[in-house]
XYZ file of C-alpha atoms in Angstrom:
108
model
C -34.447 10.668 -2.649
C -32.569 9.144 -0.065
C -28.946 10.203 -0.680
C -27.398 8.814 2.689
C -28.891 5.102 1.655
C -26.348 5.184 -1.172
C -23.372 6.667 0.880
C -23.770 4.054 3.677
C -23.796 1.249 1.128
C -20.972 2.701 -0.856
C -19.029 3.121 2.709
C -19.728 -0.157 3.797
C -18.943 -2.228 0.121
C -15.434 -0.005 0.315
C -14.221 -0.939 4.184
C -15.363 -4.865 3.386
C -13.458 -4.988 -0.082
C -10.487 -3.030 1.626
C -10.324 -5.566 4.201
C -10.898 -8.448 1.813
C -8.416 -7.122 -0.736
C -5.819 -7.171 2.147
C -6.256 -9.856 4.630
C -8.312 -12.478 2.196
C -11.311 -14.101 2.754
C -10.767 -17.845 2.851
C -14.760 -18.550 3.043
C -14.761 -17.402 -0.589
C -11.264 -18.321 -1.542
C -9.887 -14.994 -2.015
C -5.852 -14.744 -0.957
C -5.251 -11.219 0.183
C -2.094 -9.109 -0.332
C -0.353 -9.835 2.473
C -0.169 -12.916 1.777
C 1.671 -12.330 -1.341
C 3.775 -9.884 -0.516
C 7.252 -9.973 1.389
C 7.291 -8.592 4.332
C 10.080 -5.879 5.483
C 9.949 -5.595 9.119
C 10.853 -2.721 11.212
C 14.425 -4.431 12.139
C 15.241 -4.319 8.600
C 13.243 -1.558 7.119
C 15.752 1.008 4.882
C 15.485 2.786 1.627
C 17.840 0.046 0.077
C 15.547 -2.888 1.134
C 12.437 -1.105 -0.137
C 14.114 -0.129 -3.661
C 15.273 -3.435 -3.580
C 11.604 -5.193 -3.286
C 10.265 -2.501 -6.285
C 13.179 -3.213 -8.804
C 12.402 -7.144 -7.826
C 9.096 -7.160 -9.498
C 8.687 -7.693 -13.492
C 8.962 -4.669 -15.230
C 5.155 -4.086 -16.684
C 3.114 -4.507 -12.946
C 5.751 -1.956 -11.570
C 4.732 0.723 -14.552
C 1.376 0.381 -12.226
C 2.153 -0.205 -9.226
C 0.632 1.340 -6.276
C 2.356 1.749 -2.890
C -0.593 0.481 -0.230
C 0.909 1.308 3.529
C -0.529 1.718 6.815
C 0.030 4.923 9.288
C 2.743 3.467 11.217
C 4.728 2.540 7.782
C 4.104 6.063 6.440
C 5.726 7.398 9.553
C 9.231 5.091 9.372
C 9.071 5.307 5.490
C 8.670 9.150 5.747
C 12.412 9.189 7.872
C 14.222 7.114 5.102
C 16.647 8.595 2.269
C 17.724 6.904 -1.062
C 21.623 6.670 -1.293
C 21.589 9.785 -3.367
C 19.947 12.203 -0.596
C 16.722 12.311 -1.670
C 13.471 10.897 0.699
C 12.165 7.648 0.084
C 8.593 8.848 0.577
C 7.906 12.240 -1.690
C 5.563 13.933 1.059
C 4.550 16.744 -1.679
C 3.341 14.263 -4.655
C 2.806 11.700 -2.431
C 4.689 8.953 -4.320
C 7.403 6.495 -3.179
C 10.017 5.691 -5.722
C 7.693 7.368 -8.641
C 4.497 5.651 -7.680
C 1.350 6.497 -5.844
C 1.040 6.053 -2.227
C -2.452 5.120 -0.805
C -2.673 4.499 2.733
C -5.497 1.606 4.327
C -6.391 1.645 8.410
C -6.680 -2.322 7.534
C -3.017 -2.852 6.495
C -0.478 -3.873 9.579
């Protein structure tokens, strides 16, 4: 009956647990991502660094791992090359070292 009700609630529950899943939310004791993850800066951002920081994690959460990045990282990822030639970021399947690639306006 009132279709847009359930789109604005659906919109608004995704953009809070985005944010949450990211940055945290310390009022309910929920560490985000970033603060679990290493951080590659632009200084030492390269293909070698990034394959590195994949083939660091156990074997089984990297079967399903999904590659969360911001614009600006899509942009300097999108310029890299593995050793071997080909890109880093796989534009056309949208994968990065065989995994998906979402991208989140909340991520740095």
């Amino acid at each position: 009956m009132y279709p847009h009700i359930a789109t604005d609630i659906a919109t608004g529950m995704t953009a809070v647990l985005d944010t949450t899943i990211i940055n945290g939310n310390q009022a309910i004791g929920i560490t985000g991502l970033i603060e679990h993850t290493e951080h590659v800066t632009t200084g030492n951002l390269s293909a070698e660094t990034i394959a590195a920081t994949y083939f660091n994690m156990p074997a089984i959460p990297r079967l399903h791992a999904t590659w969360i990045l911001s614009d600006v990282t899509d942009l300097q990822l999108a310029a890299l090359n593995l050793p071997g030639g080909q890109p880093l970021l796989n534009l056309d399947t949208m994968t990065m070292l065989g995994r998906p690639v979402t991208f989140t306006p909340t991520m740095p």
